[in-house]
mmCIF file of C-alpha atoms in Angstrom:
data_model
loop_
_atom_site.group_PDB
_atom_site.id
_atom_site.type_symbol
_atom_site.label_atom_id
_atom_site.label_comp_id
_atom_site.label_asym_id
_atom_site.label_seq_id
_atom_site.Cartn_x
_atom_site.Cartn_y
_atom_site.Cartn_z
ATOM 1 C CA MET A 1 -41.154 35.983 -24.716
ATOM 2 C CA GLN A 2 -39.424 33.735 -27.721
ATOM 3 C CA ARG A 3 -35.930 34.880 -26.694
ATOM 4 C CA ARG A 4 -34.354 36.713 -23.907
ATOM 5 C CA SER A 5 -31.015 35.451 -24.247
ATOM 6 C CA PHE A 6 -29.034 34.772 -27.075
ATOM 7 C CA GLY A 7 -25.572 33.262 -28.586
ATOM 8 C CA LEU A 8 -23.321 34.258 -30.630
ATOM 9 C CA ALA A 9 -20.353 32.074 -31.605
ATOM 10 C CA ALA A 10 -22.123 31.645 -34.408
ATOM 11 C CA VAL A 11 -21.859 35.221 -36.543
ATOM 12 C CA VAL A 12 -18.829 36.403 -34.970
ATOM 13 C CA ILE A 13 -16.686 36.304 -37.924
ATOM 14 C CA THR A 14 -20.016 37.683 -40.305
ATOM 15 C CA ILE A 15 -20.411 40.674 -37.635
ATOM 16 C CA VAL A 16 -16.660 41.523 -37.974
ATOM 17 C CA GLY A 17 -16.589 41.514 -41.059
ATOM 18 C CA ALA A 18 -19.542 43.521 -41.035
ATOM 19 C CA ALA A 19 -17.832 46.604 -38.890
ATOM 20 C CA GLY A 20 -16.192 47.413 -41.832
ATOM 21 C CA CYS A 21 -19.951 47.378 -43.906
ATOM 22 C CA GLY A 22 -22.141 50.422 -42.598
ATOM 23 C CA SER A 23 -22.696 53.458 -44.712
ATOM 24 C CA SER A 24 -20.485 56.252 -44.162
ATOM 25 C CA ASP A 25 -22.934 58.490 -42.246
ATOM 26 C CA PRO A 26 -25.256 56.230 -40.208
ATOM 27 C CA ALA A 27 -29.249 57.669 -40.764
ATOM 28 C CA ASP A 28 -28.916 60.170 -42.818
ATOM 29 C CA SER A 29 -30.771 57.991 -45.629
ATOM 30 C CA GLY A 30 -33.515 58.025 -43.331
ATOM 31 C CA SER A 31 -34.118 61.894 -42.931
ATOM 32 C CA SER A 32 -36.089 63.822 -44.119
ATOM 33 C CA SER A 33 -37.747 67.504 -43.811
ATOM 34 C CA SER A 34 -41.470 68.629 -43.620
ATOM 35 C CA GLY A 35 -42.154 71.796 -42.566
ATOM 36 C CA GLY A 36 -38.520 72.910 -40.926
ATOM 37 C CA ASP A 37 -38.555 70.557 -38.678
ATOM 38 C CA LYS A 38 -35.914 67.733 -39.738
ATOM 39 C CA THR A 39 -37.181 63.733 -38.483
ATOM 40 C CA THR A 40 -35.084 61.631 -37.977
ATOM 41 C CA GLN A 41 -36.517 57.397 -39.194
ATOM 42 C CA VAL A 42 -34.108 54.840 -36.328
ATOM 43 C CA LYS A 43 -34.877 51.620 -37.148
ATOM 44 C CA VAL A 44 -34.477 49.042 -33.988
ATOM 45 C CA GLY A 45 -34.087 45.258 -34.012
ATOM 46 C CA ILE A 46 -35.738 44.153 -31.812
ATOM 47 C CA ILE A 47 -37.362 40.613 -29.866
ATOM 48 C CA PRO A 48 -40.920 40.821 -29.487
ATOM 49 C CA ILE A 49 -40.695 40.058 -25.689
ATOM 50 C CA ILE A 50 -42.215 41.567 -22.535
ATOM 51 C CA ASP A 51 -39.544 43.632 -21.480
ATOM 52 C CA VAL A 52 -39.345 46.019 -24.456
ATOM 53 C CA ALA A 53 -42.759 47.342 -24.016
ATOM 54 C CA PRO A 54 -41.359 50.316 -23.148
ATOM 55 C CA LEU A 55 -39.971 51.409 -26.558
ATOM 56 C CA TYR A 56 -43.838 51.003 -27.998
ATOM 57 C CA LEU A 57 -45.138 52.693 -25.109
ATOM 58 C CA GLY A 58 -43.330 55.818 -25.803
ATOM 59 C CA GLN A 59 -43.752 55.493 -29.113
ATOM 60 C CA LYS A 60 -47.303 55.447 -28.953
ATOM 61 C CA LYS A 61 -47.060 58.582 -26.196
ATOM 62 C CA GLY A 62 -44.841 60.986 -28.607
ATOM 63 C CA PHE A 63 -41.825 60.954 -26.691
ATOM 64 C CA PHE A 64 -39.743 59.899 -29.913
ATOM 65 C CA SER A 65 -41.523 61.906 -31.800
ATOM 66 C CA SER A 66 -41.185 65.055 -30.036
ATOM 67 C CA ARG A 67 -36.823 64.533 -30.034
ATOM 68 C CA GLY A 68 -37.514 64.748 -34.372
ATOM 69 C CA ILE A 69 -37.213 60.289 -34.384
ATOM 70 C CA GLU A 70 -39.626 58.456 -36.353
ATOM 71 C CA LEU A 71 -39.639 54.489 -34.926
ATOM 72 C CA GLU A 72 -39.969 51.168 -36.883
ATOM 73 C CA MET A 73 -39.353 48.482 -35.210
ATOM 74 C CA VAL A 74 -37.552 45.293 -36.382
ATOM 75 C CA SER A 75 -38.780 41.900 -35.363
ATOM 76 C CA ALA A 76 -35.216 39.607 -34.886
ATOM 77 C CA GLN A 77 -34.848 35.767 -33.684
ATOM 78 C CA GLY A 78 -32.920 37.129 -31.287
ATOM 79 C CA GLY A 79 -28.618 38.869 -31.311
ATOM 80 C CA ALA A 80 -27.508 36.761 -33.919
ATOM 81 C CA ALA A 81 -29.651 38.906 -36.036
ATOM 82 C CA ILE A 82 -29.909 42.012 -33.749
ATOM 83 C CA ILE A 83 -26.014 42.819 -33.383
ATOM 84 C CA PRO A 84 -24.739 41.952 -36.868
ATOM 85 C CA GLY A 85 -27.234 44.419 -37.888
ATOM 86 C CA VAL A 86 -26.378 46.604 -35.617
ATOM 87 C CA VAL A 87 -22.822 46.948 -36.555
ATOM 88 C CA SER A 88 -23.943 47.358 -40.519
ATOM 89 C CA ASP A 89 -26.433 49.864 -39.940
ATOM 90 C CA GLN A 90 -29.206 47.656 -40.608
ATOM 91 C CA PHE A 91 -30.801 48.858 -37.727
ATOM 92 C CA GLN A 92 -29.195 51.872 -36.104
ATOM 93 C CA PHE A 93 -30.002 50.409 -32.287
ATOM 94 C CA GLY A 94 -30.985 47.150 -30.835
ATOM 95 C CA PHE A 95 -31.598 45.317 -27.576
ATOM 96 C CA SER A 96 -29.552 42.951 -25.944
ATOM 97 C CA ASN A 97 -29.419 41.197 -22.889
ATOM 98 C CA THR A 98 -26.014 42.170 -21.372
ATOM 99 C CA THR A 99 -24.136 38.732 -21.406
ATOM 100 C CA SER A 100 -24.344 38.556 -25.484
ATOM 101 C CA LEU A 101 -23.055 42.182 -25.158
ATOM 102 C CA MET A 102 -20.424 41.013 -23.395
ATOM 103 C CA ILE A 103 -19.161 38.395 -25.099
ATOM 104 C CA ALA A 104 -19.885 40.346 -27.810
ATOM 105 C CA GLN A 105 -16.890 42.731 -27.197
ATOM 106 C CA VAL A 106 -14.738 40.958 -26.056
ATOM 107 C CA LYS A 107 -14.493 39.329 -29.567
ATOM 108 C CA GLY A 108 -13.920 42.330 -30.801
ATOM 109 C CA VAL A 109 -17.777 43.382 -31.946
ATOM 110 C CA PRO A 110 -17.767 47.245 -32.335
ATOM 111 C CA ILE A 111 -20.585 48.302 -30.068
ATOM 112 C CA LYS A 112 -21.898 50.579 -27.182
ATOM 113 C CA SER A 113 -25.110 50.439 -25.039
ATOM 114 C CA VAL A 114 -26.661 53.516 -24.646
ATOM 115 C CA VAL A 115 -28.962 53.334 -22.177
ATOM 116 C CA ASN A 116 -30.872 50.274 -20.118
ATOM 117 C CA GLY A 117 -33.497 48.187 -21.194
ATOM 118 C CA ALA A 118 -35.103 45.963 -18.274
ATOM 119 C CA ALA A 119 -34.142 44.704 -15.224
ATOM 120 C CA SER A 120 -34.899 42.227 -12.657
ATOM 121 C CA ASN A 121 -37.707 42.990 -10.633
ATOM 122 C CA GLY A 122 -35.859 41.608 -7.497
ATOM 123 C CA LYS A 123 -38.379 39.347 -6.431
ATOM 124 C CA VAL A 124 -37.412 36.009 -5.566
ATOM 125 C CA GLY A 125 -40.501 33.317 -6.429
ATOM 126 C CA ALA A 126 -41.960 35.688 -8.603
ATOM 127 C CA ASP A 127 -39.206 37.271 -11.096
ATOM 128 C CA VAL A 128 -39.332 37.681 -14.863
ATOM 129 C CA THR A 129 -37.595 34.789 -15.075
ATOM 130 C CA GLY A 130 -37.164 31.277 -13.377
ATOM 131 C CA VAL A 131 -36.657 27.521 -13.180
ATOM 132 C CA ALA A 132 -39.684 25.307 -12.388
ATOM 133 C CA VAL A 133 -40.236 21.901 -11.985
ATOM 134 C CA LYS A 134 -43.089 19.072 -12.528
ATOM 135 C CA LYS A 135 -45.474 19.653 -9.533
ATOM 136 C CA ASP A 136 -44.536 15.516 -8.522
ATOM 137 C CA SER A 137 -41.001 16.598 -8.675
ATOM 138 C CA ALA A 138 -37.900 15.803 -6.370
ATOM 139 C CA ILE A 139 -37.005 19.051 -6.820
ATOM 140 C CA LYS A 140 -37.336 21.324 -3.921
ATOM 141 C CA SER A 141 -34.347 23.964 -3.943
ATOM 142 C CA ALA A 142 -31.790 25.424 -6.629
ATOM 143 C CA LYS A 143 -29.641 22.771 -4.458
ATOM 144 C CA ASP A 144 -31.192 20.414 -5.873
ATOM 145 C CA LEU A 145 -30.605 20.592 -9.968
ATOM 146 C CA ALA A 146 -27.272 19.237 -9.423
ATOM 147 C CA GLY A 147 -27.110 16.766 -11.151
ATOM 148 C CA HIS A 148 -30.446 16.812 -13.075
ATOM 149 C CA THR A 149 -31.313 18.680 -16.306
ATOM 150 C CA VAL A 150 -31.983 22.422 -17.311
ATOM 151 C CA ALA A 151 -33.623 23.385 -19.983
ATOM 152 C CA VAL A 152 -32.417 27.294 -21.014
ATOM 153 C CA ASN A 153 -32.629 28.955 -24.916
ATOM 154 C CA THR A 154 -29.155 29.550 -25.219
ATOM 155 C CA LEU A 155 -25.929 27.123 -23.960
ATOM 156 C CA GLN A 156 -23.492 29.215 -22.211
ATOM 157 C CA ASN A 157 -25.120 32.584 -22.000
ATOM 158 C CA ILE A 158 -26.930 34.641 -19.176
ATOM 159 C CA GLY A 159 -30.012 32.005 -18.823
ATOM 160 C CA SER A 160 -27.006 28.968 -17.593
ATOM 161 C CA THR A 161 -24.689 31.346 -15.690
ATOM 162 C CA THR A 162 -27.051 33.621 -13.134
ATOM 163 C CA VAL A 163 -28.678 29.376 -12.755
ATOM 164 C CA ARG A 164 -25.473 28.423 -11.612
ATOM 165 C CA GLU A 165 -24.956 30.981 -9.557
ATOM 166 C CA SER A 166 -28.646 30.155 -7.729
ATOM 167 C CA VAL A 167 -27.247 26.170 -7.436
ATOM 168 C CA ARG A 168 -24.028 28.032 -6.026
ATOM 169 C CA LYS A 169 -25.740 30.236 -3.162
ATOM 170 C CA ALA A 170 -28.065 27.235 -2.210
ATOM 171 C CA GLY A 171 -25.767 24.962 -1.554
ATOM 172 C CA GLY A 172 -25.345 22.840 -4.948
ATOM 173 C CA ASP A 173 -22.478 22.235 -7.124
ATOM 174 C CA PRO A 174 -23.273 24.185 -10.282
ATOM 175 C CA SER A 175 -21.023 21.575 -12.337
ATOM 176 C CA LYS A 176 -23.302 19.276 -12.605
ATOM 177 C CA VAL A 177 -26.264 21.114 -13.679
ATOM 178 C CA THR A 178 -26.754 19.940 -16.902
ATOM 179 C CA PHE A 179 -28.053 22.373 -19.681
ATOM 180 C CA VAL A 180 -30.304 21.827 -22.685
ATOM 181 C CA GLU A 181 -30.973 23.827 -25.375
ATOM 182 C CA MET A 182 -34.875 24.324 -26.345
ATOM 183 C CA PRO A 183 -36.118 27.341 -27.245
ATOM 184 C CA PHE A 184 -38.771 28.995 -24.741
ATOM 185 C CA ASP A 185 -42.225 27.948 -26.445
ATOM 186 C CA GLN A 186 -41.379 24.332 -26.744
ATOM 187 C CA MET A 187 -39.733 24.304 -22.459
ATOM 188 C CA PRO A 188 -43.786 23.968 -21.276
ATOM 189 C CA ALA A 189 -44.497 20.671 -22.856
ATOM 190 C CA ALA A 190 -40.876 19.291 -22.865
ATOM 191 C CA LEU A 191 -41.197 20.011 -18.763
ATOM 192 C CA ASP A 192 -44.595 18.367 -18.652
ATOM 193 C CA GLY A 193 -43.664 15.322 -20.743
ATOM 194 C CA GLY A 194 -40.573 14.386 -18.168
ATOM 195 C CA ARG A 195 -37.959 15.038 -21.207
ATOM 196 C CA VAL A 196 -35.886 17.296 -18.887
ATOM 197 C CA ASP A 197 -35.992 17.864 -15.755
ATOM 198 C CA ALA A 198 -36.732 21.418 -14.859
ATOM 199 C CA ALA A 199 -36.709 24.946 -17.072
ATOM 200 C CA TRP A 200 -35.391 28.643 -16.910
ATOM 201 C CA MET A 201 -37.823 30.161 -18.801
ATOM 202 C CA GLY A 202 -39.551 33.930 -18.477
ATOM 203 C CA ASP A 203 -43.556 34.380 -19.984
ATOM 204 C CA PRO A 204 -45.837 33.256 -21.188
ATOM 205 C CA ALA A 205 -44.032 30.293 -21.469
ATOM 206 C CA MET A 206 -43.666 30.277 -17.352
ATOM 207 C CA THR A 207 -47.540 31.619 -16.676
ATOM 208 C CA ILE A 208 -48.352 28.614 -18.979
ATOM 209 C CA ALA A 209 -45.965 25.615 -17.556
ATOM 210 C CA LYS A 210 -47.983 26.596 -13.864
ATOM 211 C CA ALA A 211 -50.960 26.326 -15.691
ATOM 212 C CA GLN A 212 -50.302 22.297 -16.067
ATOM 213 C CA GLY A 213 -49.030 22.510 -12.464
ATOM 214 C CA ALA A 214 -45.427 23.418 -12.796
ATOM 215 C CA ARG A 215 -44.043 25.302 -9.687
ATOM 216 C CA VAL A 216 -40.540 27.460 -9.637
ATOM 217 C CA VAL A 217 -37.848 26.746 -7.822
ATOM 218 C CA ALA A 218 -35.168 28.846 -8.233
ATOM 219 C CA SER A 219 -35.122 32.707 -9.170
ATOM 220 C CA PRO A 220 -31.794 33.105 -11.032
ATOM 221 C CA PHE A 221 -32.199 37.095 -11.616
ATOM 222 C CA ALA A 222 -32.931 38.227 -8.378
ATOM 223 C CA GLU A 223 -30.642 35.638 -6.697
ATOM 224 C CA THR A 224 -27.899 36.569 -8.730
ATOM 225 C CA ASP A 225 -28.653 40.189 -8.079
ATOM 226 C CA PRO A 226 -31.867 42.193 -6.759
ATOM 227 C CA LYS A 227 -30.962 44.740 -9.441
ATOM 228 C CA LEU A 228 -29.511 42.916 -12.395
ATOM 229 C CA THR A 229 -29.340 44.811 -15.124
ATOM 230 C CA VAL A 230 -30.860 42.378 -17.318
ATOM 231 C CA ALA A 231 -30.730 43.672 -21.245
ATOM 232 C CA THR A 232 -29.805 47.437 -22.587
ATOM 233 C CA TYR A 233 -29.718 49.399 -25.853
ATOM 234 C CA PHE A 234 -26.623 49.662 -27.494
ATOM 235 C CA THR A 235 -25.457 51.301 -31.114
ATOM 236 C CA SER A 236 -22.443 50.662 -32.941
ATOM 237 C CA THR A 237 -19.425 53.064 -31.706
ATOM 238 C CA GLN A 238 -19.401 53.956 -35.476
ATOM 239 C CA LEU A 239 -22.919 55.458 -34.885
ATOM 240 C CA ALA A 240 -21.990 56.462 -31.619
ATOM 241 C CA LYS A 241 -19.372 58.905 -32.683
ATOM 242 C CA GLN A 242 -20.628 59.774 -36.428
ATOM 243 C CA LYS A 243 -23.803 61.132 -34.789
ATOM 244 C CA PRO A 244 -24.001 61.881 -30.944
ATOM 245 C CA ASP A 245 -27.001 64.108 -30.849
ATOM 246 C CA LEU A 246 -28.997 60.777 -32.374
ATOM 247 C CA VAL A 247 -27.469 58.782 -29.811
ATOM 248 C CA LYS A 248 -28.070 61.373 -26.845
ATOM 249 C CA LYS A 249 -32.288 62.073 -28.033
ATOM 250 C CA PHE A 250 -32.406 58.095 -28.602
ATOM 251 C CA ALA A 251 -31.410 57.703 -24.564
ATOM 252 C CA ALA A 252 -33.020 60.671 -23.830
ATOM 253 C CA ALA A 253 -36.154 58.979 -25.325
ATOM 254 C CA MET A 254 -36.018 55.322 -24.041
ATOM 255 C CA SER A 255 -35.559 56.997 -20.641
ATOM 256 C CA GLU A 256 -38.851 58.716 -20.446
ATOM 257 C CA SER A 257 -39.805 55.298 -21.986
ATOM 258 C CA LEU A 258 -38.778 53.476 -19.237
ATOM 259 C CA GLN A 259 -39.797 55.507 -15.885
ATOM 260 C CA TYR A 260 -43.479 56.429 -18.122
ATOM 261 C CA ALA A 261 -43.161 52.426 -17.319
ATOM 262 C CA THR A 262 -42.724 51.995 -14.571
ATOM 263 C CA ASP A 263 -44.900 54.477 -13.414
ATOM 264 C CA HIS A 264 -48.042 53.054 -15.745
ATOM 265 C CA PRO A 265 -47.728 49.272 -15.482
ATOM 266 C CA ASP A 266 -51.198 48.718 -16.784
ATOM 267 C CA GLU A 267 -50.443 50.746 -19.716
ATOM 268 C CA ALA A 268 -47.192 48.665 -20.386
ATOM 269 C CA ARG A 269 -49.385 45.351 -20.195
ATOM 270 C CA GLN A 270 -52.059 46.344 -22.374
ATOM 271 C CA ILE A 271 -49.652 47.630 -24.513
ATOM 272 C CA LEU A 272 -48.235 43.874 -25.149
ATOM 273 C CA THR A 273 -51.304 43.433 -26.892
ATOM 274 C CA THR A 274 -49.854 45.237 -30.083
ATOM 275 C CA TYR A 275 -46.409 43.283 -30.493
ATOM 276 C CA THR A 276 -47.546 39.836 -29.075
ATOM 277 C CA LYS A 277 -49.634 37.427 -29.077
ATOM 278 C CA LEU A 278 -50.597 38.124 -25.498
ATOM 279 C CA SER A 279 -54.599 38.586 -24.000
ATOM 280 C CA GLY A 280 -56.941 37.192 -22.012
ATOM 281 C CA ASP A 281 -56.017 35.797 -18.592
ATOM 282 C CA VAL A 282 -51.969 35.216 -19.909
ATOM 283 C CA LEU A 283 -52.104 39.118 -20.382
ATOM 284 C CA ASN A 284 -53.282 39.636 -17.193
ATOM 285 C CA LYS A 285 -50.965 37.014 -15.263
ATOM 286 C CA VAL A 286 -47.625 37.856 -16.603
ATOM 287 C CA THR A 287 -45.106 39.123 -14.979
ATOM 288 C CA LEU A 288 -43.670 42.486 -15.620
ATOM 289 C CA PRO A 289 -39.392 42.704 -15.659
ATOM 290 C CA SER A 290 -38.186 46.259 -13.415
ATOM 291 C CA TRP A 291 -37.512 49.751 -15.667
ATOM 292 C CA PRO A 292 -35.022 51.224 -14.168
ATOM 293 C CA ALA A 293 -33.561 54.301 -16.280
ATOM 294 C CA GLU A 294 -30.331 54.350 -14.654
ATOM 295 C CA ILE A 295 -27.861 51.105 -15.282
ATOM 296 C CA ASP A 296 -26.764 48.986 -11.919
ATOM 297 C CA MET A 297 -22.836 48.530 -12.815
ATOM 298 C CA ALA A 298 -22.903 46.778 -9.726
ATOM 299 C CA SER A 299 -25.041 44.073 -10.749
ATOM 300 C CA LEU A 300 -23.227 44.158 -14.744
ATOM 301 C CA GLN A 301 -19.536 43.613 -11.923
ATOM 302 C CA LYS A 302 -21.373 40.796 -11.015
ATOM 303 C CA LEU A 303 -22.307 39.199 -13.776
ATOM 304 C CA ALA A 304 -19.686 39.504 -15.638
ATOM 305 C CA SER A 305 -17.468 37.715 -12.572
ATOM 306 C CA LEU A 306 -19.567 35.270 -13.121
ATOM 307 C CA GLY A 307 -19.187 34.733 -17.088
ATOM 308 C CA GLU A 308 -15.850 34.779 -16.478
ATOM 309 C CA THR A 309 -16.216 32.026 -14.059
ATOM 310 C CA ASP A 310 -18.161 30.327 -16.663
ATOM 311 C CA GLY A 311 -15.285 30.830 -19.797
ATOM 312 C CA LEU A 312 -18.074 32.471 -21.779
ATOM 313 C CA PHE A 313 -15.151 35.138 -22.036
ATOM 314 C CA ASP A 314 -12.713 33.258 -23.647
ATOM 315 C CA GLY A 315 -10.351 34.211 -20.951
ATOM 316 C CA LYS A 316 -10.610 37.755 -21.547
ATOM 317 C CA LYS A 317 -12.224 40.554 -19.440
ATOM 318 C CA PRO A 318 -14.922 42.814 -20.587
ATOM 319 C CA ASP A 319 -14.761 46.170 -20.251
ATOM 320 C CA LEU A 320 -17.806 47.376 -18.804
ATOM 321 C CA ASN A 321 -16.377 51.390 -19.106
ATOM 322 C CA ALA A 322 -16.348 51.290 -22.320
ATOM 323 C CA LEU A 323 -19.390 49.478 -22.754
ATOM 324 C CA PHE A 324 -21.955 51.038 -20.300
ATOM 325 C CA SER A 325 -21.167 53.908 -19.562
#
């Protein structure tokens, strides 16, 4: 897991400017005909993390090709590249955490979620992300994080918002938590070396940290909502209007992929070896997210409310129905 959440502030002007730069007829340039069957080439901007396993699994199983879609996955560092890439038609679809999509929407970025991506597995102590501390740390629970430094991969996003909620629910003061921005892959060493008091991370960073003796004291996603919709696949509003059939087919193929991954977790785990460096013991120990086909709107309403409390939306409210329905 290299990136699960990502900031947008530095690229807002670029994104909005790119909104008018897309092709007049998205995805047509990638269409070809063979034997009378039309195949549309579709690029999907993704982060090469565990969460997107169903996409690769669905490609392997033919769920997309059976609907006339030829997939090409394009790896990016995070939403700072994926969101403007989708808006400018560099990608027809993209993968992003839901808080980043909300932030983009209130800033006027023309995007729309089309199908679910990943969710919390609801297991406190064994969720896809957690806050870990050193074995001998005095921090025993989320409440104790107040007054300490917590590493997150991006400030003012889904990580810090849900960590604050864990602290709040445990009876602590979330305003007294100091967040430090740091790439996930650097967190185990920073935690072990005492450069931060705690770190919010997922696999494989969490598995590495645990091997160094770290222990989990909070599960922010599950503690915020056990059915929390963490990420979705999205497109530009332009493509949604101009190519509704393509969007419908992609969403249907992705929904079938999510269901297959849910029903065949061993295959979902094995597909990780095709696009990540995971293997061996680490592959067998990583925690898988939940992959429901449906977006949980109640959990997104809660996440949006927390985002408002944390000031993520500059005093505005994201239109969840327009963005996710």
